[in-house]
Amino acid sequence: MTLLTTWPESGPGTVVRRTADPAEIAAALAPLGVRYEQWPVRAEVPADSDGDTVLAAYREEIDKLNEEEGFATVDVVTLHPDDSPDWPQRASAAREKFLNEHAHDDDDEVRFFVAGAGIFYLHVAAEVHAVYCERSDLLGVPKGTTHWFDMGTNPSFTAIRFFHEEDGWIGNFTGSDIASRFPDFDDIHAAYAQEPDA
Ligand SMILES: [Fe+2]
């Protein structure tokens, strides 16, 4: 289940909003220009599916979104724990990449979660919005929006990525340490998993 938590940018001591209602989440994010929607779960797409299987299963939704938003390139990114000795290092390297606040000036960051989970933190208009995304969630962060992404210390997700430009997706880091002042993926995931209806 998806979860949106909003705090003032000054810190997580006060919760401005906390909701798991998809309609409320979409309504809260729309004024920020952030697209949030849910696509149907496809039974034929197990978590370990290859990219072609994932893209084929969601062809209809992908084509519709590409038409609406003009995306030119679509791919599948997948990261799940394995038994190899270098998993901790690979997991840590992947997590660190976009864990600090940044923006993409030349393209939107649009992800559809086929499996697993990750949290996008959007820093907009003096607030921080943590969007915990899970299977079936599509999130579109407009270019220029300051944000960071946490996949946790033991990442597990499969996601479809959408791009307007083949090579336009570069992170411009703000140098702020704001990400370190808010609950991370592990904190939010652990708390959320304990809730009775999560
Ligand atoms: Fe990003």
mmCIF file with all atom_site columns, C-alpha atoms and ligand atoms in Angstrom:
data_model
loop_
_atom_site.group_PDB
_atom_site.id
_atom_site.type_symbol
_atom_site.label_atom_id
_atom_site.label_alt_id
_atom_site.label_comp_id
_atom_site.label_asym_id
_atom_site.label_entity_id
_atom_site.label_seq_id
_atom_site.pdbx_PDB_ins_code
_atom_site.Cartn_x
_atom_site.Cartn_y
_atom_site.Cartn_z
_atom_site.occupancy
_atom_site.B_iso_or_equiv
_atom_site.pdbx_formal_charge
_atom_site.auth_seq_id
_atom_site.auth_comp_id
_atom_site.auth_asym_id
_atom_site.auth_atom_id
_atom_site.pdbx_PDB_model_num
ATOM   1   C  CA . MET A 1 1   ? 0.000  0.000   0.000   1.00 0.00 ? 1   MET A CA 1
ATOM   2   C  CA . THR A 1 2   ? 1.212  3.460   -0.858  1.00 0.00 ? 2   THR A CA 1
ATOM   3   C  CA . LEU A 1 3   ? 1.855  6.017   1.859   1.00 0.00 ? 3   LEU A CA 1
ATOM   4   C  CA . LEU A 1 4   ? 2.306  9.783   1.654   1.00 0.00 ? 4   LEU A CA 1
ATOM   5   C  CA . THR A 1 5   ? 3.843  11.625  4.590   1.00 0.00 ? 5   THR A CA 1
ATOM   6   C  CA . THR A 1 6   ? 4.301  15.399  4.477   1.00 0.00 ? 6   THR A CA 1
ATOM   7   C  CA . TRP A 1 7   ? 6.436  17.404  6.897   1.00 0.00 ? 7   TRP A CA 1
ATOM   8   C  CA . PRO A 1 8   ? 7.600  21.003  7.004   1.00 0.00 ? 8   PRO A CA 1
ATOM   9   C  CA . GLU A 1 9   ? 11.069 21.319  5.472   1.00 0.00 ? 9   GLU A CA 1
ATOM   10  C  CA . SER A 1 10  ? 12.374 22.306  8.919   1.00 0.00 ? 10  SER A CA 1
ATOM   11  C  CA . GLY A 1 11  ? 12.142 18.697  10.105  1.00 0.00 ? 11  GLY A CA 1
ATOM   12  C  CA . PRO A 1 12  ? 9.958  15.660  10.744  1.00 0.00 ? 12  PRO A CA 1
ATOM   13  C  CA . GLY A 1 13  ? 8.823  16.697  14.246  1.00 0.00 ? 13  GLY A CA 1
ATOM   14  C  CA . THR A 1 14  ? 5.445  17.827  12.904  1.00 0.00 ? 14  THR A CA 1
ATOM   15  C  CA . VAL A 1 15  ? 3.428  15.725  10.472  1.00 0.00 ? 15  VAL A CA 1
ATOM   16  C  CA . VAL A 1 16  ? 1.429  17.928  8.098   1.00 0.00 ? 16  VAL A CA 1
ATOM   17  C  CA . ARG A 1 17  ? -0.270 15.036  6.331   1.00 0.00 ? 17  ARG A CA 1
ATOM   18  C  CA . ARG A 1 18  ? -0.153 11.252  6.413   1.00 0.00 ? 18  ARG A CA 1
ATOM   19  C  CA . THR A 1 19  ? -2.406 9.239   4.125   1.00 0.00 ? 19  THR A CA 1
ATOM   20  C  CA . ALA A 1 20  ? -2.570 5.870   2.407   1.00 0.00 ? 20  ALA A CA 1
ATOM   21  C  CA . ASP A 1 21  ? -5.644 6.810   0.351   1.00 0.00 ? 21  ASP A CA 1
ATOM   22  C  CA . PRO A 1 22  ? -4.644 6.833   -3.349  1.00 0.00 ? 22  PRO A CA 1
ATOM   23  C  CA . ALA A 1 23  ? -7.174 9.558   -4.217  1.00 0.00 ? 23  ALA A CA 1
ATOM   24  C  CA . GLU A 1 24  ? -5.899 11.791  -1.409  1.00 0.00 ? 24  GLU A CA 1
ATOM   25  C  CA . ILE A 1 25  ? -2.312 11.159  -2.437  1.00 0.00 ? 25  ILE A CA 1
ATOM   26  C  CA . ALA A 1 26  ? -3.044 12.068  -6.053  1.00 0.00 ? 26  ALA A CA 1
ATOM   27  C  CA . ALA A 1 27  ? -4.914 15.210  -4.964  1.00 0.00 ? 27  ALA A CA 1
ATOM   28  C  CA . ALA A 1 28  ? -2.099 16.298  -2.641  1.00 0.00 ? 28  ALA A CA 1
ATOM   29  C  CA . LEU A 1 29  ? 0.586  15.811  -5.289  1.00 0.00 ? 29  LEU A CA 1
ATOM   30  C  CA . ALA A 1 30  ? -1.250 17.238  -8.304  1.00 0.00 ? 30  ALA A CA 1
ATOM   31  C  CA . PRO A 1 31  ? -0.683 20.907  -7.313  1.00 0.00 ? 31  PRO A CA 1
ATOM   32  C  CA . LEU A 1 32  ? 3.064  20.152  -7.293  1.00 0.00 ? 32  LEU A CA 1
ATOM   33  C  CA . GLY A 1 33  ? 2.824  18.973  -10.890 1.00 0.00 ? 33  GLY A CA 1
ATOM   34  C  CA . VAL A 1 34  ? 3.537  15.440  -9.675  1.00 0.00 ? 34  VAL A CA 1
ATOM   35  C  CA . ARG A 1 35  ? 1.648  12.683  -11.403 1.00 0.00 ? 35  ARG A CA 1
ATOM   36  C  CA . TYR A 1 36  ? 0.507  9.830   -9.184  1.00 0.00 ? 36  TYR A CA 1
ATOM   37  C  CA . GLU A 1 37  ? -1.662 6.950   -10.360 1.00 0.00 ? 37  GLU A CA 1
ATOM   38  C  CA . GLN A 1 38  ? -2.076 3.224   -9.924  1.00 0.00 ? 38  GLN A CA 1
ATOM   39  C  CA . TRP A 1 39  ? -2.016 0.675   -12.713 1.00 0.00 ? 39  TRP A CA 1
ATOM   40  C  CA . PRO A 1 40  ? -3.569 -2.784  -12.429 1.00 0.00 ? 40  PRO A CA 1
ATOM   41  C  CA . VAL A 1 41  ? -1.522 -5.675  -11.049 1.00 0.00 ? 41  VAL A CA 1
ATOM   42  C  CA . ARG A 1 42  ? -0.648 -8.144  -13.800 1.00 0.00 ? 42  ARG A CA 1
ATOM   43  C  CA . ALA A 1 43  ? -0.560 -11.728 -12.559 1.00 0.00 ? 43  ALA A CA 1
ATOM   44  C  CA . GLU A 1 44  ? 1.770  -12.774 -15.373 1.00 0.00 ? 44  GLU A CA 1
ATOM   45  C  CA . VAL A 1 45  ? 4.544  -10.531 -14.062 1.00 0.00 ? 45  VAL A CA 1
ATOM   46  C  CA . PRO A 1 46  ? 6.340  -12.193 -11.148 1.00 0.00 ? 46  PRO A CA 1
ATOM   47  C  CA . ALA A 1 47  ? 8.977  -10.116 -9.348  1.00 0.00 ? 47  ALA A CA 1
ATOM   48  C  CA . ASP A 1 48  ? 11.853 -11.829 -11.172 1.00 0.00 ? 48  ASP A CA 1
ATOM   49  C  CA . SER A 1 49  ? 10.470 -11.229 -14.692 1.00 0.00 ? 49  SER A CA 1
ATOM   50  C  CA . ASP A 1 50  ? 12.864 -9.955  -17.324 1.00 0.00 ? 50  ASP A CA 1
ATOM   51  C  CA . GLY A 1 51  ? 12.462 -6.537  -18.875 1.00 0.00 ? 51  GLY A CA 1
ATOM   52  C  CA . ASP A 1 52  ? 10.727 -7.709  -22.039 1.00 0.00 ? 52  ASP A CA 1
ATOM   53  C  CA . THR A 1 53  ? 8.086  -9.593  -20.042 1.00 0.00 ? 53  THR A CA 1
ATOM   54  C  CA . VAL A 1 54  ? 7.435  -6.530  -17.890 1.00 0.00 ? 54  VAL A CA 1
ATOM   55  C  CA . LEU A 1 55  ? 7.137  -4.187  -20.867 1.00 0.00 ? 55  LEU A CA 1
ATOM   56  C  CA . ALA A 1 56  ? 4.870  -6.605  -22.737 1.00 0.00 ? 56  ALA A CA 1
ATOM   57  C  CA . ALA A 1 57  ? 2.566  -6.996  -19.735 1.00 0.00 ? 57  ALA A CA 1
ATOM   58  C  CA . TYR A 1 58  ? 2.097  -3.231  -19.368 1.00 0.00 ? 58  TYR A CA 1
ATOM   59  C  CA . ARG A 1 59  ? 2.172  -2.373  -23.085 1.00 0.00 ? 59  ARG A CA 1
ATOM   60  C  CA . GLU A 1 60  ? -1.274 -0.802  -23.078 1.00 0.00 ? 60  GLU A CA 1
ATOM   61  C  CA . GLU A 1 61  ? -0.585 1.519   -20.118 1.00 0.00 ? 61  GLU A CA 1
ATOM   62  C  CA . ILE A 1 62  ? 2.901  2.372   -21.411 1.00 0.00 ? 62  ILE A CA 1
ATOM   63  C  CA . ASP A 1 63  ? 1.600  3.311   -24.864 1.00 0.00 ? 63  ASP A CA 1
ATOM   64  C  CA . LYS A 1 64  ? -1.115 5.485   -23.346 1.00 0.00 ? 64  LYS A CA 1
ATOM   65  C  CA . LEU A 1 65  ? 1.330  7.297   -21.062 1.00 0.00 ? 65  LEU A CA 1
ATOM   66  C  CA . ASN A 1 66  ? 3.852  7.777   -23.870 1.00 0.00 ? 66  ASN A CA 1
ATOM   67  C  CA . GLU A 1 67  ? 1.126  9.317   -25.991 1.00 0.00 ? 67  GLU A CA 1
ATOM   68  C  CA . GLU A 1 68  ? 0.018  11.658  -23.201 1.00 0.00 ? 68  GLU A CA 1
ATOM   69  C  CA . GLU A 1 69  ? 3.485  12.702  -22.038 1.00 0.00 ? 69  GLU A CA 1
ATOM   70  C  CA . GLY A 1 70  ? 5.597  12.227  -25.162 1.00 0.00 ? 70  GLY A CA 1
ATOM   71  C  CA . PHE A 1 71  ? 8.131  9.831   -23.672 1.00 0.00 ? 71  PHE A CA 1
ATOM   72  C  CA . ALA A 1 72  ? 10.585 8.478   -26.216 1.00 0.00 ? 72  ALA A CA 1
ATOM   73  C  CA . THR A 1 73  ? 12.393 5.796   -24.232 1.00 0.00 ? 73  THR A CA 1
ATOM   74  C  CA . VAL A 1 74  ? 11.171 3.182   -21.774 1.00 0.00 ? 74  VAL A CA 1
ATOM   75  C  CA . ASP A 1 75  ? 13.277 0.640   -19.908 1.00 0.00 ? 75  ASP A CA 1
ATOM   76  C  CA . VAL A 1 76  ? 13.139 -1.622  -16.877 1.00 0.00 ? 76  VAL A CA 1
ATOM   77  C  CA . VAL A 1 77  ? 15.425 -1.350  -13.876 1.00 0.00 ? 77  VAL A CA 1
ATOM   78  C  CA . THR A 1 78  ? 15.554 -4.216  -11.437 1.00 0.00 ? 78  THR A CA 1
ATOM   79  C  CA . LEU A 1 79  ? 17.454 -4.706  -8.203  1.00 0.00 ? 79  LEU A CA 1
ATOM   80  C  CA . HIS A 1 80  ? 16.788 -7.539  -5.789  1.00 0.00 ? 80  HIS A CA 1
ATOM   81  C  CA . PRO A 1 81  ? 18.922 -9.095  -3.055  1.00 0.00 ? 81  PRO A CA 1
ATOM   82  C  CA . ASP A 1 82  ? 20.984 -12.110 -4.070  1.00 0.00 ? 82  ASP A CA 1
ATOM   83  C  CA . ASP A 1 83  ? 23.469 -14.420 -2.387  1.00 0.00 ? 83  ASP A CA 1
ATOM   84  C  CA . SER A 1 84  ? 26.571 -13.049 -4.062  1.00 0.00 ? 84  SER A CA 1
ATOM   85  C  CA . PRO A 1 85  ? 29.269 -11.786 -1.707  1.00 0.00 ? 85  PRO A CA 1
ATOM   86  C  CA . ASP A 1 86  ? 29.281 -8.346  -3.315  1.00 0.00 ? 86  ASP A CA 1
ATOM   87  C  CA . TRP A 1 87  ? 25.542 -7.737  -2.771  1.00 0.00 ? 87  TRP A CA 1
ATOM   88  C  CA . PRO A 1 88  ? 26.042 -5.428  0.248   1.00 0.00 ? 88  PRO A CA 1
ATOM   89  C  CA . GLN A 1 89  ? 28.460 -3.254  -1.724  1.00 0.00 ? 89  GLN A CA 1
ATOM   90  C  CA . ARG A 1 90  ? 26.246 -3.196  -4.826  1.00 0.00 ? 90  ARG A CA 1
ATOM   91  C  CA . ALA A 1 91  ? 23.198 -2.389  -2.702  1.00 0.00 ? 91  ALA A CA 1
ATOM   92  C  CA . SER A 1 92  ? 24.992 0.404   -0.924  1.00 0.00 ? 92  SER A CA 1
ATOM   93  C  CA . ALA A 1 93  ? 26.397 1.871   -4.149  1.00 0.00 ? 93  ALA A CA 1
ATOM   94  C  CA . ALA A 1 94  ? 22.971 1.821   -5.804  1.00 0.00 ? 94  ALA A CA 1
ATOM   95  C  CA . ARG A 1 95  ? 21.341 3.441   -2.785  1.00 0.00 ? 95  ARG A CA 1
ATOM   96  C  CA . GLU A 1 96  ? 23.932 6.192   -2.398  1.00 0.00 ? 96  GLU A CA 1
ATOM   97  C  CA . LYS A 1 97  ? 23.590 7.360   -5.980  1.00 0.00 ? 97  LYS A CA 1
ATOM   98  C  CA . PHE A 1 98  ? 20.453 9.469   -5.547  1.00 0.00 ? 98  PHE A CA 1
ATOM   99  C  CA . LEU A 1 99  ? 20.160 9.542   -1.758  1.00 0.00 ? 99  LEU A CA 1
ATOM   100 C  CA . ASN A 1 100 ? 21.049 13.223  -1.542  1.00 0.00 ? 100 ASN A CA 1
ATOM   101 C  CA . GLU A 1 101 ? 18.868 16.075  -2.703  1.00 0.00 ? 101 GLU A CA 1
ATOM   102 C  CA . HIS A 1 102 ? 19.066 16.769  -6.417  1.00 0.00 ? 102 HIS A CA 1
ATOM   103 C  CA . ALA A 1 103 ? 17.023 17.775  -9.443  1.00 0.00 ? 103 ALA A CA 1
ATOM   104 C  CA . HIS A 1 104 ? 16.995 16.718  -13.067 1.00 0.00 ? 104 HIS A CA 1
ATOM   105 C  CA . ASP A 1 105 ? 16.966 19.819  -15.203 1.00 0.00 ? 105 ASP A CA 1
ATOM   106 C  CA . ASP A 1 106 ? 16.430 18.176  -18.572 1.00 0.00 ? 106 ASP A CA 1
ATOM   107 C  CA . ASP A 1 107 ? 13.848 15.482  -17.991 1.00 0.00 ? 107 ASP A CA 1
ATOM   108 C  CA . ASP A 1 108 ? 11.145 14.264  -15.640 1.00 0.00 ? 108 ASP A CA 1
ATOM   109 C  CA . GLU A 1 109 ? 11.768 11.281  -13.358 1.00 0.00 ? 109 GLU A CA 1
ATOM   110 C  CA . VAL A 1 110 ? 8.937  8.854   -13.984 1.00 0.00 ? 110 VAL A CA 1
ATOM   111 C  CA . ARG A 1 111 ? 8.791  5.403   -12.439 1.00 0.00 ? 111 ARG A CA 1
ATOM   112 C  CA . PHE A 1 112 ? 6.209  2.644   -12.379 1.00 0.00 ? 112 PHE A CA 1
ATOM   113 C  CA . PHE A 1 113 ? 6.772  0.066   -9.630  1.00 0.00 ? 113 PHE A CA 1
ATOM   114 C  CA . VAL A 1 114 ? 6.150  -3.452  -10.897 1.00 0.00 ? 114 VAL A CA 1
ATOM   115 C  CA . ALA A 1 115 ? 7.395  -5.021  -7.660  1.00 0.00 ? 115 ALA A CA 1
ATOM   116 C  CA . GLY A 1 116 ? 9.132  -4.031  -4.452  1.00 0.00 ? 116 GLY A CA 1
ATOM   117 C  CA . ALA A 1 117 ? 9.226  -0.521  -3.034  1.00 0.00 ? 117 ALA A CA 1
ATOM   118 C  CA . GLY A 1 118 ? 11.110 2.770   -2.836  1.00 0.00 ? 118 GLY A CA 1
ATOM   119 C  CA . ILE A 1 119 ? 10.511 6.251   -1.431  1.00 0.00 ? 119 ILE A CA 1
ATOM   120 C  CA . PHE A 1 120 ? 10.625 9.493   -3.378  1.00 0.00 ? 120 PHE A CA 1
ATOM   121 C  CA . TYR A 1 121 ? 11.083 12.548  -1.171  1.00 0.00 ? 121 TYR A CA 1
ATOM   122 C  CA . LEU A 1 122 ? 9.873  15.710  -2.907  1.00 0.00 ? 122 LEU A CA 1
ATOM   123 C  CA . HIS A 1 123 ? 11.141 18.991  -1.492  1.00 0.00 ? 123 HIS A CA 1
ATOM   124 C  CA . VAL A 1 124 ? 8.723  21.610  -2.777  1.00 0.00 ? 124 VAL A CA 1
ATOM   125 C  CA . ALA A 1 125 ? 7.365  24.902  -1.396  1.00 0.00 ? 125 ALA A CA 1
ATOM   126 C  CA . ALA A 1 126 ? 8.888  24.558  2.087   1.00 0.00 ? 126 ALA A CA 1
ATOM   127 C  CA . GLU A 1 127 ? 7.575  21.035  2.587   1.00 0.00 ? 127 GLU A CA 1
ATOM   128 C  CA . VAL A 1 128 ? 8.949  17.514  2.202   1.00 0.00 ? 128 VAL A CA 1
ATOM   129 C  CA . HIS A 1 129 ? 6.606  14.881  0.789   1.00 0.00 ? 129 HIS A CA 1
ATOM   130 C  CA . ALA A 1 130 ? 7.731  11.273  1.229   1.00 0.00 ? 130 ALA A CA 1
ATOM   131 C  CA . VAL A 1 131 ? 5.916  9.057   -1.261  1.00 0.00 ? 131 VAL A CA 1
ATOM   132 C  CA . TYR A 1 132 ? 6.355  5.399   -0.362  1.00 0.00 ? 132 TYR A CA 1
ATOM   133 C  CA . CYS A 1 133 ? 5.762  3.646   -3.692  1.00 0.00 ? 133 CYS A CA 1
ATOM   134 C  CA . GLU A 1 134 ? 4.937  -0.022  -4.053  1.00 0.00 ? 134 GLU A CA 1
ATOM   135 C  CA . ARG A 1 135 ? 3.679  -2.416  -6.708  1.00 0.00 ? 135 ARG A CA 1
ATOM   136 C  CA . SER A 1 136 ? 1.204  -0.710  -9.091  1.00 0.00 ? 136 SER A CA 1
ATOM   137 C  CA . ASP A 1 137 ? 2.285  2.855   -8.259  1.00 0.00 ? 137 ASP A CA 1
ATOM   138 C  CA . LEU A 1 138 ? 3.309  5.320   -10.950 1.00 0.00 ? 138 LEU A CA 1
ATOM   139 C  CA . LEU A 1 139 ? 5.037  8.514   -9.859  1.00 0.00 ? 139 LEU A CA 1
ATOM   140 C  CA . GLY A 1 140 ? 6.099  11.309  -12.180 1.00 0.00 ? 140 GLY A CA 1
ATOM   141 C  CA . VAL A 1 141 ? 8.451  13.952  -10.748 1.00 0.00 ? 141 VAL A CA 1
ATOM   142 C  CA . PRO A 1 142 ? 8.636  16.987  -13.069 1.00 0.00 ? 142 PRO A CA 1
ATOM   143 C  CA . LYS A 1 143 ? 12.053 18.171  -14.217 1.00 0.00 ? 143 LYS A CA 1
ATOM   144 C  CA . GLY A 1 144 ? 13.553 20.788  -11.950 1.00 0.00 ? 144 GLY A CA 1
ATOM   145 C  CA . THR A 1 145 ? 11.803 19.452  -8.819  1.00 0.00 ? 145 THR A CA 1
ATOM   146 C  CA . THR A 1 146 ? 14.228 18.994  -5.919  1.00 0.00 ? 146 THR A CA 1
ATOM   147 C  CA . HIS A 1 147 ? 13.972 15.473  -4.531  1.00 0.00 ? 147 HIS A CA 1
ATOM   148 C  CA . TRP A 1 148 ? 15.860 12.413  -3.379  1.00 0.00 ? 148 TRP A CA 1
ATOM   149 C  CA . PHE A 1 149 ? 15.175 8.676   -3.576  1.00 0.00 ? 149 PHE A CA 1
ATOM   150 C  CA . ASP A 1 150 ? 15.775 5.996   -0.959  1.00 0.00 ? 150 ASP A CA 1
ATOM   151 C  CA . MET A 1 151 ? 15.586 2.283   -1.802  1.00 0.00 ? 151 MET A CA 1
ATOM   152 C  CA . GLY A 1 152 ? 16.728 1.225   1.696   1.00 0.00 ? 152 GLY A CA 1
ATOM   153 C  CA . THR A 1 153 ? 19.740 -0.726  2.893   1.00 0.00 ? 153 THR A CA 1
ATOM   154 C  CA . ASN A 1 154 ? 18.459 -3.952  1.322   1.00 0.00 ? 154 ASN A CA 1
ATOM   155 C  CA . PRO A 1 155 ? 16.918 -2.733  -1.950  1.00 0.00 ? 155 PRO A CA 1
ATOM   156 C  CA . SER A 1 156 ? 14.282 -4.783  -3.713  1.00 0.00 ? 156 SER A CA 1
ATOM   157 C  CA . PHE A 1 157 ? 12.322 -3.393  -6.619  1.00 0.00 ? 157 PHE A CA 1
ATOM   158 C  CA . THR A 1 158 ? 11.492 -3.696  -10.306 1.00 0.00 ? 158 THR A CA 1
ATOM   159 C  CA . ALA A 1 159 ? 10.473 -0.465  -12.018 1.00 0.00 ? 159 ALA A CA 1
ATOM   160 C  CA . ILE A 1 160 ? 9.694  0.835   -15.492 1.00 0.00 ? 160 ILE A CA 1
ATOM   161 C  CA . ARG A 1 161 ? 11.449 4.116   -16.300 1.00 0.00 ? 161 ARG A CA 1
ATOM   162 C  CA . PHE A 1 162 ? 10.205 6.685   -18.824 1.00 0.00 ? 162 PHE A CA 1
ATOM   163 C  CA . PHE A 1 163 ? 12.404 9.255   -20.571 1.00 0.00 ? 163 PHE A CA 1
ATOM   164 C  CA . HIS A 1 164 ? 11.882 12.058  -23.052 1.00 0.00 ? 164 HIS A CA 1
ATOM   165 C  CA . GLU A 1 165 ? 15.580 12.155  -23.939 1.00 0.00 ? 165 GLU A CA 1
ATOM   166 C  CA . GLU A 1 166 ? 17.923 9.233   -24.371 1.00 0.00 ? 166 GLU A CA 1
ATOM   167 C  CA . ASP A 1 167 ? 20.700 10.889  -22.370 1.00 0.00 ? 167 ASP A CA 1
ATOM   168 C  CA . GLY A 1 168 ? 18.966 13.810  -20.668 1.00 0.00 ? 168 GLY A CA 1
ATOM   169 C  CA . TRP A 1 169 ? 18.797 12.324  -17.227 1.00 0.00 ? 169 TRP A CA 1
ATOM   170 C  CA . ILE A 1 170 ? 21.514 13.741  -15.023 1.00 0.00 ? 170 ILE A CA 1
ATOM   171 C  CA . GLY A 1 171 ? 21.242 14.574  -11.327 1.00 0.00 ? 171 GLY A CA 1
ATOM   172 C  CA . ASN A 1 172 ? 22.226 18.083  -10.287 1.00 0.00 ? 172 ASN A CA 1
ATOM   173 C  CA . PHE A 1 173 ? 22.930 17.870  -6.575  1.00 0.00 ? 173 PHE A CA 1
ATOM   174 C  CA . THR A 1 174 ? 22.023 20.818  -4.368  1.00 0.00 ? 174 THR A CA 1
ATOM   175 C  CA . GLY A 1 175 ? 24.670 20.088  -1.731  1.00 0.00 ? 175 GLY A CA 1
ATOM   176 C  CA . SER A 1 176 ? 22.012 20.181  1.001   1.00 0.00 ? 176 SER A CA 1
ATOM   177 C  CA . ASP A 1 177 ? 22.055 17.615  3.812   1.00 0.00 ? 177 ASP A CA 1
ATOM   178 C  CA . ILE A 1 178 ? 18.254 17.783  4.164   1.00 0.00 ? 178 ILE A CA 1
ATOM   179 C  CA . ALA A 1 179 ? 17.861 14.089  3.275   1.00 0.00 ? 179 ALA A CA 1
ATOM   180 C  CA . SER A 1 180 ? 19.744 13.070  6.414   1.00 0.00 ? 180 SER A CA 1
ATOM   181 C  CA . ARG A 1 181 ? 17.260 14.938  8.627   1.00 0.00 ? 181 ARG A CA 1
ATOM   182 C  CA . PHE A 1 182 ? 14.177 12.915  7.651   1.00 0.00 ? 182 PHE A CA 1
ATOM   183 C  CA . PRO A 1 183 ? 13.164 9.283   8.325   1.00 0.00 ? 183 PRO A CA 1
ATOM   184 C  CA . ASP A 1 184 ? 14.779 7.045   5.725   1.00 0.00 ? 184 ASP A CA 1
ATOM   185 C  CA . PHE A 1 185 ? 13.327 4.105   3.812   1.00 0.00 ? 185 PHE A CA 1
ATOM   186 C  CA . ASP A 1 186 ? 14.209 1.583   6.512   1.00 0.00 ? 186 ASP A CA 1
ATOM   187 C  CA . ASP A 1 187 ? 12.519 3.723   9.222   1.00 0.00 ? 187 ASP A CA 1
ATOM   188 C  CA . ILE A 1 188 ? 9.324  4.298   7.246   1.00 0.00 ? 188 ILE A CA 1
ATOM   189 C  CA . HIS A 1 189 ? 9.147  0.749   5.902   1.00 0.00 ? 189 HIS A CA 1
ATOM   190 C  CA . ALA A 1 190 ? 9.551  -0.785  9.376   1.00 0.00 ? 190 ALA A CA 1
ATOM   191 C  CA . ALA A 1 191 ? 6.928  1.483   10.971  1.00 0.00 ? 191 ALA A CA 1
ATOM   192 C  CA . TYR A 1 192 ? 4.471  0.999   8.128   1.00 0.00 ? 192 TYR A CA 1
ATOM   193 C  CA . ALA A 1 193 ? 4.807  -2.804  8.108   1.00 0.00 ? 193 ALA A CA 1
ATOM   194 C  CA . GLN A 1 194 ? 3.651  -2.914  11.727  1.00 0.00 ? 194 GLN A CA 1
ATOM   195 C  CA . GLU A 1 195 ? 0.366  -1.143  11.056  1.00 0.00 ? 195 GLU A CA 1
ATOM   196 C  CA . PRO A 1 196 ? -2.624 -3.509  11.163  1.00 0.00 ? 196 PRO A CA 1
ATOM   197 C  CA . ASP A 1 197 ? -4.054 -2.664  7.739   1.00 0.00 ? 197 ASP A CA 1
ATOM   198 C  CA . ALA A 1 198 ? -0.755 -2.101  5.912   1.00 0.00 ? 198 ALA A CA 1
HETATM 199 FE FE . FE  B 2 .   ? 16.237 11.799  -9.193  1.00 0.00 ? 1   FE  B FE 1
#
